[in-house]
mmCIF file of C-alpha atoms and ligand atoms in Angstrom:
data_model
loop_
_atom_site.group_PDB
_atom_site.id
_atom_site.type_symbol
_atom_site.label_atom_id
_atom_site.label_comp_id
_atom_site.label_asym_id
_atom_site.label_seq_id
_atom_site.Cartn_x
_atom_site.Cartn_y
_atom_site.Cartn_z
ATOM 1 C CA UNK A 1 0.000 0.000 0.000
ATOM 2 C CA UNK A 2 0.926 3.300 -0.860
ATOM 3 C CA UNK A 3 0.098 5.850 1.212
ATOM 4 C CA UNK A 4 0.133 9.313 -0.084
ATOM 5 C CA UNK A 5 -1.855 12.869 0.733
ATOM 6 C CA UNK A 6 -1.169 14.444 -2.726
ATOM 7 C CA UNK A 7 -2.823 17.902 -2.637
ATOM 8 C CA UNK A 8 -3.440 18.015 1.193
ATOM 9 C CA UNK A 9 -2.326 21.026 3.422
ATOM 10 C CA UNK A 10 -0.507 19.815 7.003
ATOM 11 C CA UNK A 11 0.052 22.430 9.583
ATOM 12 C CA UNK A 12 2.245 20.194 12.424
ATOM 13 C CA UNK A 13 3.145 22.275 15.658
ATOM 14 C CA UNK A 14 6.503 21.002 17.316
ATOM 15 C CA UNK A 15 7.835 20.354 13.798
ATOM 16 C CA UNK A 16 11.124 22.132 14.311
ATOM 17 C CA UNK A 17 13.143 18.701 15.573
ATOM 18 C CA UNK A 18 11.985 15.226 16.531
ATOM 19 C CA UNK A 19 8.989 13.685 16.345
ATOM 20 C CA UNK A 20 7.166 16.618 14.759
ATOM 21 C CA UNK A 21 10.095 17.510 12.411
ATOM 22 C CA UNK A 22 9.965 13.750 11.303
ATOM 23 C CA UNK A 23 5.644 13.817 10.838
ATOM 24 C CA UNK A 24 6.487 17.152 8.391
ATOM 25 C CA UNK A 25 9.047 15.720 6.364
ATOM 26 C CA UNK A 26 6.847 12.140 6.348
ATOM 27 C CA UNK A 27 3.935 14.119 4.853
ATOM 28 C CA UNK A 28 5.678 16.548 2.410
ATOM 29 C CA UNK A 29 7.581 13.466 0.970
ATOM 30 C CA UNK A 30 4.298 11.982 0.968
ATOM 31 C CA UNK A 31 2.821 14.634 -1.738
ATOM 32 C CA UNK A 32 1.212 17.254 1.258
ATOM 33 C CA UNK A 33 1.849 21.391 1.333
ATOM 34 C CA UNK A 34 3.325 21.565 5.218
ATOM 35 C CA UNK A 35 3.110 24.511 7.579
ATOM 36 C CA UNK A 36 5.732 24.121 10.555
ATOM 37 C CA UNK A 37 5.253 25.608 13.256
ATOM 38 C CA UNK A 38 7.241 25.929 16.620
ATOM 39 C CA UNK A 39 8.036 28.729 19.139
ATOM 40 C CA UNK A 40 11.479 29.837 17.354
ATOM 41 C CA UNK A 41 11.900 31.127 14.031
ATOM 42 C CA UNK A 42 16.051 30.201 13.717
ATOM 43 C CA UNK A 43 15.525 26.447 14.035
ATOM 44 C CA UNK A 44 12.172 26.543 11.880
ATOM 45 C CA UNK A 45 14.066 27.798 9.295
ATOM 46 C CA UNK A 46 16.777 24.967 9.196
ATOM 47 C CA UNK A 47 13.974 22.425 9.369
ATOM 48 C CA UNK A 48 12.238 23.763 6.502
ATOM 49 C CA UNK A 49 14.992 24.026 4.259
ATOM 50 C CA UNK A 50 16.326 20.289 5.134
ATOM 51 C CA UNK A 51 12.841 18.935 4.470
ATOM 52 C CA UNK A 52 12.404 21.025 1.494
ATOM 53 C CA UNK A 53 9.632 20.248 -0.742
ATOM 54 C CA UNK A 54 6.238 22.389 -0.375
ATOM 55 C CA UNK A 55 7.172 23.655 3.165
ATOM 56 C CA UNK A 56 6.751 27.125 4.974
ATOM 57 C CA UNK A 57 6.622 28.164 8.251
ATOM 58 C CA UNK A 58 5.440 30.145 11.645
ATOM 59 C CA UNK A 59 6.204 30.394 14.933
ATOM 60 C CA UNK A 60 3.470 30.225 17.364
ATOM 61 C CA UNK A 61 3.561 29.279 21.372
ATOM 62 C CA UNK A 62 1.208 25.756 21.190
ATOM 63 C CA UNK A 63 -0.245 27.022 24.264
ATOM 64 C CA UNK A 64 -1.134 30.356 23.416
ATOM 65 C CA UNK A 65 -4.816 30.099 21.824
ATOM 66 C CA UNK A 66 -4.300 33.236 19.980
ATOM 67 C CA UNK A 67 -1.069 32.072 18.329
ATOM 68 C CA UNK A 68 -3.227 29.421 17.173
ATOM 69 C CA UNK A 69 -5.366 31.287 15.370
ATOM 70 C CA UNK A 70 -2.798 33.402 13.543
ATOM 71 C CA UNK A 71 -0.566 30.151 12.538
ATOM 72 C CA UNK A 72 -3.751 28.758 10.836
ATOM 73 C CA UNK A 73 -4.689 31.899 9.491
ATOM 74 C CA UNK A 74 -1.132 31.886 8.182
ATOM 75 C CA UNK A 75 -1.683 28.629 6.673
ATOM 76 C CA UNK A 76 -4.514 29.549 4.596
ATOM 77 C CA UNK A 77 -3.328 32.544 3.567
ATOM 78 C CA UNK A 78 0.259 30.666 2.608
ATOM 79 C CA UNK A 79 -1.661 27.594 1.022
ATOM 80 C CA UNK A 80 -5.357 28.653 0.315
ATOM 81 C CA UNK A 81 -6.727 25.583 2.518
ATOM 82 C CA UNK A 82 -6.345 23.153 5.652
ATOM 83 C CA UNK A 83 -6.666 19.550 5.425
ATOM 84 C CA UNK A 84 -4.554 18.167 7.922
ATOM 85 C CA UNK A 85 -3.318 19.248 11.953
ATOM 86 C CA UNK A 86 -1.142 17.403 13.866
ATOM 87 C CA UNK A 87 -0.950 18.319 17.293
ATOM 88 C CA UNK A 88 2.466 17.030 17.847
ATOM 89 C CA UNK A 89 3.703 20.001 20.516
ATOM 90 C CA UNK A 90 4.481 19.268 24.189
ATOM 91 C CA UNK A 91 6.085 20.080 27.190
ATOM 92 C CA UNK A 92 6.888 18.776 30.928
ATOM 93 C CA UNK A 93 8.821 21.071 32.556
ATOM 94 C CA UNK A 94 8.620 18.963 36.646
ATOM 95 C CA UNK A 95 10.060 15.574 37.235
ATOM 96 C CA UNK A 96 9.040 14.727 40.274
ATOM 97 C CA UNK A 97 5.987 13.659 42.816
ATOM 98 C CA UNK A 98 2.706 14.601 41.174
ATOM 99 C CA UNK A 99 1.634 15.777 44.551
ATOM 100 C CA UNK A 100 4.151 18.249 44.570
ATOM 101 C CA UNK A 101 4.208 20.061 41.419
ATOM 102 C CA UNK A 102 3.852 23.755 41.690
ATOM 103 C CA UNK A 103 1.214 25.655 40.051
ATOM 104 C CA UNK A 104 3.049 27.392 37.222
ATOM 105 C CA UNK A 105 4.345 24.360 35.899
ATOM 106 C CA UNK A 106 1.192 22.812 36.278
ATOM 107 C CA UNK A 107 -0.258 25.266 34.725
ATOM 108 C CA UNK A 108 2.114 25.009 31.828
ATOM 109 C CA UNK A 109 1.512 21.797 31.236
ATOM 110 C CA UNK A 110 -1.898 21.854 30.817
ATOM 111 C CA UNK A 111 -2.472 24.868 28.934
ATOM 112 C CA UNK A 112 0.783 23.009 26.070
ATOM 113 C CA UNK A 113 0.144 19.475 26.202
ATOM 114 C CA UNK A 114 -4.460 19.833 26.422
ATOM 115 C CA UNK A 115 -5.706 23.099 26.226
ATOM 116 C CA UNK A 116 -3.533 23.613 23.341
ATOM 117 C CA UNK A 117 -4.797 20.765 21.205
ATOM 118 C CA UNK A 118 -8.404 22.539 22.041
ATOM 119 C CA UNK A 119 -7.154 25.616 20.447
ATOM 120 C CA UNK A 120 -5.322 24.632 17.487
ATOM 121 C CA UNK A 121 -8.556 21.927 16.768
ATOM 122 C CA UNK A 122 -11.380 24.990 17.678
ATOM 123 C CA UNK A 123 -9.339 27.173 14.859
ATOM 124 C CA UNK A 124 -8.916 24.577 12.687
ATOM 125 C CA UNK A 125 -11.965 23.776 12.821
ATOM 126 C CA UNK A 126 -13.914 27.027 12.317
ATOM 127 C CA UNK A 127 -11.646 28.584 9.561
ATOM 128 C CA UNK A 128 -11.496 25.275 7.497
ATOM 129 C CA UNK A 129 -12.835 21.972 8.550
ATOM 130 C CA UNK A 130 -15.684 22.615 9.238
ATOM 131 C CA UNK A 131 -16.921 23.426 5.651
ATOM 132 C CA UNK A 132 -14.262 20.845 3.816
ATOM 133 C CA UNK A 133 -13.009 18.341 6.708
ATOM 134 C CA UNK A 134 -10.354 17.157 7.748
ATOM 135 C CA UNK A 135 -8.407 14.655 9.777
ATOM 136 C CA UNK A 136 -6.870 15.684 12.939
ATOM 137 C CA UNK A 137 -3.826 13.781 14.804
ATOM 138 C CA UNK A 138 -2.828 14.214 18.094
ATOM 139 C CA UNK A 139 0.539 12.685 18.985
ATOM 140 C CA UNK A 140 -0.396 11.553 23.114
ATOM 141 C CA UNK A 141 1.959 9.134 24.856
ATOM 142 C CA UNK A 142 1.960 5.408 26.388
ATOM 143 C CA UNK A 143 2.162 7.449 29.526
ATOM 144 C CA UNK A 144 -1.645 8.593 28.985
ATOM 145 C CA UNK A 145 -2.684 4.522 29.951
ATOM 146 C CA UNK A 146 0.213 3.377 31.990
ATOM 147 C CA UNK A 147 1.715 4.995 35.307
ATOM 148 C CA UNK A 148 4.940 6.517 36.010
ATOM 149 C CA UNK A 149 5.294 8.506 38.916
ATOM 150 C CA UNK A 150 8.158 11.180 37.947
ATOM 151 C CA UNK A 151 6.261 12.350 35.120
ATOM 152 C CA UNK A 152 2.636 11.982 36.765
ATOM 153 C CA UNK A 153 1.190 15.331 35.763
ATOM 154 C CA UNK A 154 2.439 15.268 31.756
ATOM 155 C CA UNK A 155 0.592 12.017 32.043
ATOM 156 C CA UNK A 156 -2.242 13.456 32.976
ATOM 157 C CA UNK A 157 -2.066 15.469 30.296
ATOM 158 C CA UNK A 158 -1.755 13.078 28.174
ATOM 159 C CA UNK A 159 -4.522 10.803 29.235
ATOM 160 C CA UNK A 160 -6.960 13.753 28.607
ATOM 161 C CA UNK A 161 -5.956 14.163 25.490
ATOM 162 C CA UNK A 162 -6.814 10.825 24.872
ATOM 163 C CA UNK A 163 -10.260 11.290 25.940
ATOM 164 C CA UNK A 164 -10.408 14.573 23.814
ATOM 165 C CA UNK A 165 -9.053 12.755 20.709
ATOM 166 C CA UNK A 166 -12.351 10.659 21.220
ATOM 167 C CA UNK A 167 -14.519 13.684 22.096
ATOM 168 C CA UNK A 168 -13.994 15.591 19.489
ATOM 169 C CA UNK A 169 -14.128 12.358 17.116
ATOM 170 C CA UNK A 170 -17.411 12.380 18.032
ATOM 171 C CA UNK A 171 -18.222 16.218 17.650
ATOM 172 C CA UNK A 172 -16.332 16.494 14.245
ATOM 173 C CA UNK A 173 -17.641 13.592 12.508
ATOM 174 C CA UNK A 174 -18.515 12.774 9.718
ATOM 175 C CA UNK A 175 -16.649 15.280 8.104
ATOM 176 C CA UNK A 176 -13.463 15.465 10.015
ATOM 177 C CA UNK A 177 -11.743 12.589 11.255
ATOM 178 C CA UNK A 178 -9.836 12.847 15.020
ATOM 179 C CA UNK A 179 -6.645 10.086 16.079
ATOM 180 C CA UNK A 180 -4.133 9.989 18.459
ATOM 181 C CA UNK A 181 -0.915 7.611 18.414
ATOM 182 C CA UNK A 182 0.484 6.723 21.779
ATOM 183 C CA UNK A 183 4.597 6.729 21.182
ATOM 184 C CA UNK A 184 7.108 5.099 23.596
ATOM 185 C CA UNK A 185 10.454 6.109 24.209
ATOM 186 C CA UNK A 186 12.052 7.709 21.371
ATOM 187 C CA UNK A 187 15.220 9.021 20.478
ATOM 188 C CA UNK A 188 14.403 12.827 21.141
ATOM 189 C CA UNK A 189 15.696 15.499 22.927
ATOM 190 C CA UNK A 190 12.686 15.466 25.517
ATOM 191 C CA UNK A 191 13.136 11.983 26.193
ATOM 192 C CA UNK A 192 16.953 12.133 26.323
ATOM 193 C CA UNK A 193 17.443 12.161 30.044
ATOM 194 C CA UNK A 194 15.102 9.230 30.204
ATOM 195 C CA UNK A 195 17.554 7.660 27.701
ATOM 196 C CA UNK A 196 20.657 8.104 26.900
ATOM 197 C CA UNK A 197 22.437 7.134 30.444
ATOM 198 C CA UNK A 198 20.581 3.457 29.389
ATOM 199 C CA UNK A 199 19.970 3.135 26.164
ATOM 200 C CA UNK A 200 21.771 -0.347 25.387
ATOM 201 C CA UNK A 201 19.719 -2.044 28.580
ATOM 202 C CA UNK A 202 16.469 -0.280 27.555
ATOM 203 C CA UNK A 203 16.759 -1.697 24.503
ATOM 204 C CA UNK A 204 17.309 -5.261 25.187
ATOM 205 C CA UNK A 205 14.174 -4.857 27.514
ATOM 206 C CA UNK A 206 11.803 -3.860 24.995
ATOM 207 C CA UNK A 207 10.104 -6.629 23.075
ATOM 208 C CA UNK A 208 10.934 -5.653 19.649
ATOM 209 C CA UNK A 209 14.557 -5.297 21.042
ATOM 210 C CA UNK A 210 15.024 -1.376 20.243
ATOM 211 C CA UNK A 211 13.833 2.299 21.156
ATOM 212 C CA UNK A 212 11.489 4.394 18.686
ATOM 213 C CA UNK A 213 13.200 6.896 16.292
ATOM 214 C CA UNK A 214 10.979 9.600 15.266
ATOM 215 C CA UNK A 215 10.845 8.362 11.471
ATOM 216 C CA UNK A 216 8.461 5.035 13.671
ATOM 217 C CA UNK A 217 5.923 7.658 14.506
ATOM 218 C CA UNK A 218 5.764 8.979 11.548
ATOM 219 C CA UNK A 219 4.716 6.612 9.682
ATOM 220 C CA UNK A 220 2.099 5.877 11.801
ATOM 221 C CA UNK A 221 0.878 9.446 11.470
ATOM 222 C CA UNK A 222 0.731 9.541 7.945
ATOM 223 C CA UNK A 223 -1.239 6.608 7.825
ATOM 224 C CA UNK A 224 -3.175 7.794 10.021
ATOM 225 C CA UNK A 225 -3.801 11.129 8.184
ATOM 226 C CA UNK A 226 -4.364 9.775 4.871
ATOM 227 C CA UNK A 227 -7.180 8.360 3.097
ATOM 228 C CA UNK A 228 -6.037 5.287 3.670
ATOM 229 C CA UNK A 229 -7.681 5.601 7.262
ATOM 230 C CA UNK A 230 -11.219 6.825 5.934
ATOM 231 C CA UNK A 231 -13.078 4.574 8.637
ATOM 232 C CA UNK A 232 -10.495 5.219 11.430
ATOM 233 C CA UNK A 233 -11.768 7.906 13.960
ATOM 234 C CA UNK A 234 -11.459 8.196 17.783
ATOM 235 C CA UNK A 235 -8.381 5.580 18.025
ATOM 236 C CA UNK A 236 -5.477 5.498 19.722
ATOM 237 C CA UNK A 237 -2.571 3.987 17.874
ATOM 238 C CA UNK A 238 0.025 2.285 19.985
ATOM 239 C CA UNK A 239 3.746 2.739 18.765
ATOM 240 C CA UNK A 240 5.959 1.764 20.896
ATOM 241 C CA UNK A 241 8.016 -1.187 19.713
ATOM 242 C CA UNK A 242 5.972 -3.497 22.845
ATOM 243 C CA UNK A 243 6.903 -1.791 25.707
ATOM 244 C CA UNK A 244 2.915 -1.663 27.012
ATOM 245 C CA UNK A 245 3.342 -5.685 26.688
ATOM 246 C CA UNK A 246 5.304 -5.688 29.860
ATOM 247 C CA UNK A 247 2.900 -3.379 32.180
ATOM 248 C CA UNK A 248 -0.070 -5.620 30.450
ATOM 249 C CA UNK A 249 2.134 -8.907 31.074
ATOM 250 C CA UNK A 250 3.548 -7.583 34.771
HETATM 251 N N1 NAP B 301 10.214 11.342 22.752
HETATM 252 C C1 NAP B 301 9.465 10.473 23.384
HETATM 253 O O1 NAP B 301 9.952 9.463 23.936
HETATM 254 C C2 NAP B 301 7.975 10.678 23.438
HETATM 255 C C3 NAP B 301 7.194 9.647 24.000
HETATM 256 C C4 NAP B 301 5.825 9.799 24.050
HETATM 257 C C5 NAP B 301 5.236 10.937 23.553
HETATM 258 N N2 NAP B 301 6.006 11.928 23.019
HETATM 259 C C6 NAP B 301 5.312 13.115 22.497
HETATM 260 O O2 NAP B 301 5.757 13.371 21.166
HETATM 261 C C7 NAP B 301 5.640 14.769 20.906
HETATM 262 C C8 NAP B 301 6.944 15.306 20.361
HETATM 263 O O3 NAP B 301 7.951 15.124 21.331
HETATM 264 P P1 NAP B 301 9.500 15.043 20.961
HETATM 265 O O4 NAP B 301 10.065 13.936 21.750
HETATM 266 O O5 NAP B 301 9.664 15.077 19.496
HETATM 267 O O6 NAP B 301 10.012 16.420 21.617
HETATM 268 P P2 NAP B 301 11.243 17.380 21.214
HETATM 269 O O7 NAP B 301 12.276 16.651 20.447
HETATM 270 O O8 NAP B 301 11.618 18.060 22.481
HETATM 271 O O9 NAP B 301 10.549 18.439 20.226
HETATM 272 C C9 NAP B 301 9.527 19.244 20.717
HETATM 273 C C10 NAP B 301 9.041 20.163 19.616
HETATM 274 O O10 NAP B 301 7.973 20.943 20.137
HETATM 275 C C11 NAP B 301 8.323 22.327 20.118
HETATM 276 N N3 NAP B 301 7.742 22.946 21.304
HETATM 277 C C12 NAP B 301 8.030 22.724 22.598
HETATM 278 N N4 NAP B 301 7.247 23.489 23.389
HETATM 279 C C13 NAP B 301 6.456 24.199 22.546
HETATM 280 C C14 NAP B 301 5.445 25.160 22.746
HETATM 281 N N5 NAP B 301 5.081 25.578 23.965
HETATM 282 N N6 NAP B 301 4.847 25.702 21.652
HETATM 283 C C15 NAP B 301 5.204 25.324 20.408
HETATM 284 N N7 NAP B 301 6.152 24.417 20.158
HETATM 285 C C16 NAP B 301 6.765 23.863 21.229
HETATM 286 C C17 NAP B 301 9.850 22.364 20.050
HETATM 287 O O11 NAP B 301 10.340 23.526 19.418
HETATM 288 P P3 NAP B 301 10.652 24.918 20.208
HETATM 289 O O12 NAP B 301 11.341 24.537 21.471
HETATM 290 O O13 NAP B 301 11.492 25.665 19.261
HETATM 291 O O14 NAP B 301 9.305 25.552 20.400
HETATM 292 C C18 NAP B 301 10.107 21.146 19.166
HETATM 293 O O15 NAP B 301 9.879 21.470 17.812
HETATM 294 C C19 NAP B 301 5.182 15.405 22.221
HETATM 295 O O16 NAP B 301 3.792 15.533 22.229
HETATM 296 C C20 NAP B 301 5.611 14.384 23.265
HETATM 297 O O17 NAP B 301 4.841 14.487 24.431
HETATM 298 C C21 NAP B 301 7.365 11.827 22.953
#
């Protein structure tokens, strides 16, 4: 199977490096128009020009729901229509006890990694799914079903915006089709202190004997995003090389 999006517009927030610079590049080589957006214009830039194809960009704070609106605003105007958002952007600025996060960071976390999603989706939505759908992606985390307790709160997070992938499934149907994919660890620079110090052990741990690279998700998302995935709505893809096997195995 080939999957291509010929002719679609992506905007992907978080697409300056890792996982959201690999979903860009995925769907531009795939045949789509991509809008990258992140919070800093320098390292936008270099991502752009690497991925080259039909590729532009904006910066935009993923938590900031006006920011939202201007980078899809900025999309149309750039490519004259929206087919595809990946919410890909994140943060988790505490590792620690859940129960004693402070607020600002809590705060943080929430309004990135949930609110944000609602943003990005509401403008979506309103300036250009609504009338010609869509499909919207949001890139979660096996840490939104399973429990670990240094990174409680970004769990949280992420386990609400599972349930919003399925909420707004519902809401957005027929015409606009709403996903999530659950990575595990992958070779990024927000999972690197979880890594590197490891990585050999880690990887002889997991069942399919090796951490993610950002090009696994990918994949996935493009799939996910194409027509290829006309009946799929309000799932959570698992990518994560096994590693839920073990918490489901004990
Ligand atoms: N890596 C993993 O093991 C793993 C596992 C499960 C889930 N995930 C999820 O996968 C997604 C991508 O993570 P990653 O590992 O690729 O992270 P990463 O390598 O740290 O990249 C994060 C991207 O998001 C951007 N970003 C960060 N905060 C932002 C904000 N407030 N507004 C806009 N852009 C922001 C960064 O650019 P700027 O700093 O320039 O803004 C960068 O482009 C996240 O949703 C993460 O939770 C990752």
């Amino acid at each position: 199977m080939d999957v291509r999006v010929d002719g679609r517009v992506a905007l992907v927030t978080g697409a300056s490096r890792g996982i959201g610079r690999a979903i860009a590049a995925e769907l531009a080589a795939s045949g789509a128009a991509v809008m990258c957006s992140s919070r800093k214009a320098e390292a936008l830039e270099a991502a752009t020009a690497e991925i080259g194809g039909e590729t532009a960009w904006v910066v935009a704070n993923a938590g900031d729901p006006d920011q939202a609106d201007a980078a899809v605003r900025a999309t149309l105007e750039r490519f004259g229509r929206l087919d595809i958002l990946v919410n890909n952007a994140a943060t988790n600025p505490y590792m620690g006890p859940t129960i004693d996060i402070d607020r600002p960071r809590l705060d943080k976390t929430i309004s990135v990694n949930w609110a944000g999603p609602i943003a990005w989706s509401h403008h979506a939505w309103h300036h250009a799914m609504r009338e010609r759908g869509g499909a919207i992606l949001n890139i979660a985390s096996i840490g939104g079903v399973s429990v670990e307790s240094s990174i409680g709160a970004y769990n949280a997070t992420k386990a609400a915006l599972l349930h919003l992938t399925r909420t707004l499934a519902a809401e957005l149907a027929p015409g606009v089709r709403v996903n999530a994919i659950a990575p595990g660890l992958v070779k990024t620079d927000m999972a690197r202190a979880l890594w590197e110090p490891h990585e050999a052990a880690m990887a002889r741990a997991m069942p399919l004997g090796r951490l993610g690279e950002p090009d696994d998700i990918a994949r996935a998302a493009t799939f996910l995003c194409s027509d290829a995935a006309s009946w799929i709505t309000g799932t959570t893809l698992v990518v994560d090389g096994g590693a839920l096997l073990h918490a489901s195995l004990g």
